[in-house]
Coordinates of C-alpha atoms in Angstrom, one line a residue:
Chain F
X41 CA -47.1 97.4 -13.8
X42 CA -49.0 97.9 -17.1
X43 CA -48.4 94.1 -18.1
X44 CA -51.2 93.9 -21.2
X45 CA -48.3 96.3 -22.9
X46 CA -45.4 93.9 -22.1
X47 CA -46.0 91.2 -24.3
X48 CA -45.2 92.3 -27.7
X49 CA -41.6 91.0 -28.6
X50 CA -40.9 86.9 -28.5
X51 CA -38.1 86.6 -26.2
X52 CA -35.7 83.6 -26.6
X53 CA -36.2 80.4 -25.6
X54 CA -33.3 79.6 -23.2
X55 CA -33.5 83.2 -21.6
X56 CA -35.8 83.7 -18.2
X57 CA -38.5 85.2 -20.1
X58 CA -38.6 82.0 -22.3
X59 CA -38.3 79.8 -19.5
X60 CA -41.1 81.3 -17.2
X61 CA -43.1 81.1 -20.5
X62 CA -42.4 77.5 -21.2
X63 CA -42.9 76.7 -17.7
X64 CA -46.1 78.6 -17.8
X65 CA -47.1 75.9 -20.9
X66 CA -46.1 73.4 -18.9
X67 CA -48.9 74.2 -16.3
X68 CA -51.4 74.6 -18.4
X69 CA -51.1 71.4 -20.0
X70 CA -50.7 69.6 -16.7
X71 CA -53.6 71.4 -15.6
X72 CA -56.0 70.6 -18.5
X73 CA -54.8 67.2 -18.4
X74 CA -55.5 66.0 -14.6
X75 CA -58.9 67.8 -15.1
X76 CA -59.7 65.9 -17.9
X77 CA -58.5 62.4 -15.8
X78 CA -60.6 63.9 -13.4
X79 CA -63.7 64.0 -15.5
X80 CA -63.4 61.1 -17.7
X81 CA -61.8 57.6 -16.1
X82 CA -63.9 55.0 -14.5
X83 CA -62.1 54.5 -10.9
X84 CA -63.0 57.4 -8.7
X85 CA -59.2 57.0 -7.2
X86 CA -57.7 58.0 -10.4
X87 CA -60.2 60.9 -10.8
X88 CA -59.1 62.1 -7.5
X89 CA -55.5 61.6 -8.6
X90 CA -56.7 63.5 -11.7
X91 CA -57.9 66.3 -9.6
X92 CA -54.6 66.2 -7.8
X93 CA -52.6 67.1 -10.6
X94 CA -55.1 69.3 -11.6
X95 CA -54.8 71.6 -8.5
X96 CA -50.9 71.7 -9.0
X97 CA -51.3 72.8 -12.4
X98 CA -53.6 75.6 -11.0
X99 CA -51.2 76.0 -8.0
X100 CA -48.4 76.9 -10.7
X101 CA -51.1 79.3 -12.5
X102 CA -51.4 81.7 -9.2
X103 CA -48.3 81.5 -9.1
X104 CA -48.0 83.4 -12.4
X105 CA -50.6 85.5 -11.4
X106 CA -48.4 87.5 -8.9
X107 CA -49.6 85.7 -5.6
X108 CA -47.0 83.1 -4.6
X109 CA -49.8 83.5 -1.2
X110 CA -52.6 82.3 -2.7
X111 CA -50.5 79.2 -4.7
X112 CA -49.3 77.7 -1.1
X113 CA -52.7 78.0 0.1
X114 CA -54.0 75.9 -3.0
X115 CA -51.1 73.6 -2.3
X116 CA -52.4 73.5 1.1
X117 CA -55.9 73.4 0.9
X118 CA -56.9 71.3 -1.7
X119 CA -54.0 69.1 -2.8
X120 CA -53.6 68.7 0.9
X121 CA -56.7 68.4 2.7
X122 CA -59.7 68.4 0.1
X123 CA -58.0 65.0 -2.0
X124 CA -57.6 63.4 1.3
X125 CA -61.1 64.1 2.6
X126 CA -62.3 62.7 -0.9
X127 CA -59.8 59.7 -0.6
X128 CA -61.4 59.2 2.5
X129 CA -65.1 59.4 1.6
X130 CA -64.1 57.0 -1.3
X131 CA -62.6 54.5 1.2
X132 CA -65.9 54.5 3.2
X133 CA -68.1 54.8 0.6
X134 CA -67.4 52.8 -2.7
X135 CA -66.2 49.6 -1.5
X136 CA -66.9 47.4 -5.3
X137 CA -66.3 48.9 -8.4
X138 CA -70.0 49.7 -10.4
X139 CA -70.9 47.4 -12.8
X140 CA -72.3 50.1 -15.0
X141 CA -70.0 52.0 -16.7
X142 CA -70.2 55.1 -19.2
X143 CA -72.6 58.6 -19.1
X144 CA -76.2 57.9 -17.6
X145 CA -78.3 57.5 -20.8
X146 CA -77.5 57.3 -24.4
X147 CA -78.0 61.4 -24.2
X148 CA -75.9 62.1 -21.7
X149 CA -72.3 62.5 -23.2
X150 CA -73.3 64.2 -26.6
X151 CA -75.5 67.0 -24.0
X152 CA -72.7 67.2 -21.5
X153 CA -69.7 67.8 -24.4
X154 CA -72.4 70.7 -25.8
X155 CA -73.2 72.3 -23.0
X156 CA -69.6 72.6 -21.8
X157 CA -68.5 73.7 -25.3
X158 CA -71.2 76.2 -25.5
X159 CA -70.4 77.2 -21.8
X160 CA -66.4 77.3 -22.9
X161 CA -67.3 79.5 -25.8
X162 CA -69.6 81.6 -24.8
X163 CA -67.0 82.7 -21.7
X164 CA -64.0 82.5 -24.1
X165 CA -65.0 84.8 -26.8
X166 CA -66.6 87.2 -24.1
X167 CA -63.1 87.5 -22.7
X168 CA -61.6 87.6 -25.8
X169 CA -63.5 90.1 -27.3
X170 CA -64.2 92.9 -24.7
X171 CA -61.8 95.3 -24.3
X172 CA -60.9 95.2 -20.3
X173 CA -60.1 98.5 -19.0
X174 CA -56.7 98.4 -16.8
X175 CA -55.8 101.1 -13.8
X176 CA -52.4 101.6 -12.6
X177 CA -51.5 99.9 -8.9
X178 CA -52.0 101.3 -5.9
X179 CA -50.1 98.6 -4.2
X180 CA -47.9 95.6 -4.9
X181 CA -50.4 93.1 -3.3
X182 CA -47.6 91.2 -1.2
X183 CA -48.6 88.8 1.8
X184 CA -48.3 91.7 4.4
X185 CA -50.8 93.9 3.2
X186 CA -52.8 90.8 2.7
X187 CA -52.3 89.8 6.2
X188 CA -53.2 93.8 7.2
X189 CA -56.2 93.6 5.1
X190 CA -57.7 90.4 6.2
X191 CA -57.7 91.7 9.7
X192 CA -58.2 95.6 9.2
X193 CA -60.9 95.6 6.3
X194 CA -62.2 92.5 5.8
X195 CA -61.9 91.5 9.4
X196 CA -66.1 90.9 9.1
X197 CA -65.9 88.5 6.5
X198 CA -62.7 86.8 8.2
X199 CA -65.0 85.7 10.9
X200 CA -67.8 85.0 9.2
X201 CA -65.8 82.5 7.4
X202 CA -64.7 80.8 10.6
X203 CA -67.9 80.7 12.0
X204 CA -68.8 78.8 9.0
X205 CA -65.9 76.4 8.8
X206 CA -66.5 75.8 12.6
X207 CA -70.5 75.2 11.5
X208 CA -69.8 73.1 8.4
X209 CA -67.1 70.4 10.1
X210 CA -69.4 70.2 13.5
X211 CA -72.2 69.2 11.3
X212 CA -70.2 67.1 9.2
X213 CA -69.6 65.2 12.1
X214 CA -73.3 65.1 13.2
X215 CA -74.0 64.0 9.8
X216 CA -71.7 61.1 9.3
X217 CA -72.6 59.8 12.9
X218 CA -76.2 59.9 12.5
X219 CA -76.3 56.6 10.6
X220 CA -74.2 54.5 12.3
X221 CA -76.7 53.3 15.2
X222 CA -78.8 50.9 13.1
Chain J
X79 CA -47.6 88.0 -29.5
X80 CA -46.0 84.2 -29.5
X81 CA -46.6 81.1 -27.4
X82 CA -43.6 82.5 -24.9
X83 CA -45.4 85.7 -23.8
X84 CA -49.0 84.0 -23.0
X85 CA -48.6 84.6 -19.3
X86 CA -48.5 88.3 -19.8
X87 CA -52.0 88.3 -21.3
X88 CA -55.1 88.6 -19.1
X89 CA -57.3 86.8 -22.6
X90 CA -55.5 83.6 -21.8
X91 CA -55.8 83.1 -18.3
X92 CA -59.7 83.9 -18.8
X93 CA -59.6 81.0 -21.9
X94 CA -58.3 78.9 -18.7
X95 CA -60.7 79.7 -16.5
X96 CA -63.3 79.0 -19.2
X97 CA -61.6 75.5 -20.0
X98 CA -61.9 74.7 -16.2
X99 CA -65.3 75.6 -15.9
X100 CA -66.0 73.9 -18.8
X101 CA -64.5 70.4 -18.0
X102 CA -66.1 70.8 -15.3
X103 CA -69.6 71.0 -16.7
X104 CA -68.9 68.1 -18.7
X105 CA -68.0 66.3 -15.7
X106 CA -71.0 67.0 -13.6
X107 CA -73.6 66.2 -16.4
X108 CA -71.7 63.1 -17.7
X109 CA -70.5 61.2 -14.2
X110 CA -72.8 58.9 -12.1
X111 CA -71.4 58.7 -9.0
X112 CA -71.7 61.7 -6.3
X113 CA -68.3 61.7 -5.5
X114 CA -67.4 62.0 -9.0
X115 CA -69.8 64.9 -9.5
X116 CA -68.4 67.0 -6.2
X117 CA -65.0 66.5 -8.0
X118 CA -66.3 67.9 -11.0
X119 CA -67.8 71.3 -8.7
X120 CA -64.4 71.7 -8.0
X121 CA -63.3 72.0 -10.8
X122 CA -66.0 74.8 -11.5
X123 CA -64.7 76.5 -8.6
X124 CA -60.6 76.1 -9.6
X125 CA -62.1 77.8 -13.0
X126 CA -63.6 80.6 -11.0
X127 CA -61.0 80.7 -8.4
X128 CA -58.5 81.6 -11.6
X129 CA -60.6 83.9 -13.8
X130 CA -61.0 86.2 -10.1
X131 CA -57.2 85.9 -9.7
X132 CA -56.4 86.9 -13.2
X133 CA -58.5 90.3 -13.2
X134 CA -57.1 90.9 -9.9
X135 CA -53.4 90.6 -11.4
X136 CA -54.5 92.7 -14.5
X137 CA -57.1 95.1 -14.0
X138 CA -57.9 95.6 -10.4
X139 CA -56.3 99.0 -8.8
X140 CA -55.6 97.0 -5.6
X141 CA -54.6 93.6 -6.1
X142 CA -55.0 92.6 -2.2
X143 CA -59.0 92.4 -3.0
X144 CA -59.2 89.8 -5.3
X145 CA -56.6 87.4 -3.3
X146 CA -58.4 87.7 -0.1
X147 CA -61.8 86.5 -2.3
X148 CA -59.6 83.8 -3.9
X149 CA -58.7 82.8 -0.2
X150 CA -62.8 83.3 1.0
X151 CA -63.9 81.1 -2.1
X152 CA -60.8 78.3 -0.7
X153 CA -62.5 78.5 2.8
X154 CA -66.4 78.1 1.5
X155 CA -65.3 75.1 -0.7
X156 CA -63.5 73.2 1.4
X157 CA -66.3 73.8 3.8
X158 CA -69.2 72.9 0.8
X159 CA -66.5 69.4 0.3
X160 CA -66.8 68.4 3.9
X161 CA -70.5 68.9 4.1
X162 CA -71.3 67.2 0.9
X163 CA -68.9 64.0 1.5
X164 CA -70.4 63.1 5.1
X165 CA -74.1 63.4 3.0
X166 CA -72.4 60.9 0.4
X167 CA -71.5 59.1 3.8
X168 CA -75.1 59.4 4.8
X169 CA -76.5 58.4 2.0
X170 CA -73.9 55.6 1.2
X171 CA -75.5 54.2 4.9
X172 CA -79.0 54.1 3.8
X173 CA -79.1 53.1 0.2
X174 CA -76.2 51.2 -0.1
X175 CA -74.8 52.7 -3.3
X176 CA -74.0 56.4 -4.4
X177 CA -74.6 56.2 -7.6
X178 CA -77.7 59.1 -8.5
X179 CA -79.7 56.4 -10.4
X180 CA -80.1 54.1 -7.1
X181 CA -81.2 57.5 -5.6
X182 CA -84.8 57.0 -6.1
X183 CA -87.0 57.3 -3.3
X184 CA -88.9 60.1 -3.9
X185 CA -89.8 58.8 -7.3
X186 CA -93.8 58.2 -7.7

């Protein structure tokens, strides 16, 4: 299980190792680049497309991560429902395209590329540089225990989160309808 | 260590995350539509989503802990996207536009 040890000899290219590596490439740069559509075109419909991709890319990145769970779920939940809900909101919302286009103010895109190198930095070399401590399994982490968990030990928070899900659509509703008297 | 073997390494799928969060970022400041900015929180949250799910696969004793968060930070942002697309809705009703300059009312 002690994977930070693994990764010392290349293996070839056309063996499974080399495959699930280049395939892991391949989802990073499909990742980075709908997140970048996502962030920089005009049209809102091609950002969303943009984050579309994006959430594959990060689909295929759980995946790697052991938790084949998790990826389905972001399959599910954002490709599926969230892209939708922001197709929709576009559809109701931005009927003509903005005349204006570029970064708010002449300051806007030099800041914004700064801050989010100095925030990309700052978190990279921090991970880079510290020396993570690793402990040795207790558990493979499948989908039953998760399904054991979620209802033994975090049984609390499972509710909670419904409650809130139940709370945020109902005023979702009330807050869409509100408007639409006058 | 080559290009082959990066997805045995926790360092690179924290430089993700980073990346992520930092598109992101660049997003939210630079965009002028709301819609476009809510995208770009997403984003922020995919980048945390994966930095929780790679110390989870590398360092965590118990790797259940860190999915069930992964799937609690799915349910809260689907639940923040929901609320904060029926306020663009609101908003698109009163003002006519939802872009944050037209957004002005408060302004002295």
């Amino acid at each position: 299980m002690n994977s930070l040890l693994l990764s010392s000899q290349t293996p070839a290219l056309f063996s499974a190792d080399g495959l699930a590596g280049l395939i892991f490439l391949i989802m990073v740069a499909v990742m980075l680049l709908g997140g970048l559509m996502a962030c920089t075109s005009e049209r809102l419909v091609r950002s969303v497309a943009g984050l579309v991709v994006c959430f594959v890319g990060v689909a295929g990145i759980f995946y790697y991560l052991n938790s084949p769970f998790i990826a389905v779920m972001e399959m599910l939940i954002y490709v599926g429902a969230v892209s939708v809900t922001i197709a929709f909101a576009i559809m109701l919302a931005a009927p003509e395209q903005s005349k204006k286009f570029g970064p708010c103010g002449p300051l806007a895109g030099p800041l914004g590329f700064l801050t989010a190198g100095l925030a990309f930095g700052g978190l990279a070399v921090l991970g880079y540089r510290t020396a993570w401590p690793v402990q040795a399994k207790i558990n493979n982490g499948g989908m039953e225990l998760i399904g054991v968990q979620l209802l033994q030990d975090y049984s609390m928070v499972f509710e909670l989160v419904s409650l809130v899900l139940l709370i945020a659509i109902l005023g979702a509703l009330i807050l869409a309808r509100s408007g639409r008297n006058h | 260590m080559s290009l082959l073997t990066l997805h045995n390494n926790l360092t690179t799928y924290l430089v993700i995350g980073a990346m992520l969060f930092g598109i992101g970022i660049y997003g939210f400041i630079t965009r002028r539509t709301v819609i476009s900015m809510l995208i770009s929180s997403e984003l922020m949250l995919a980048g945390a989503s994966v930095n929780f799910m790679a110390f989870n696969r590398f360092t965590a004793p118990d790797p259940v802990v860190g999915q069930i968060f992964t799937l609690f930070i799915m349910a809260i942002a689907a639940a923040e996207a929901a609320i904060g697309l029926s306020i663009v809705v609101a908003i698109y009703r009163n003002y006519t536009s939802i872009e944050t300059e037209d957004l002005v009312k408060l302004k002295g």
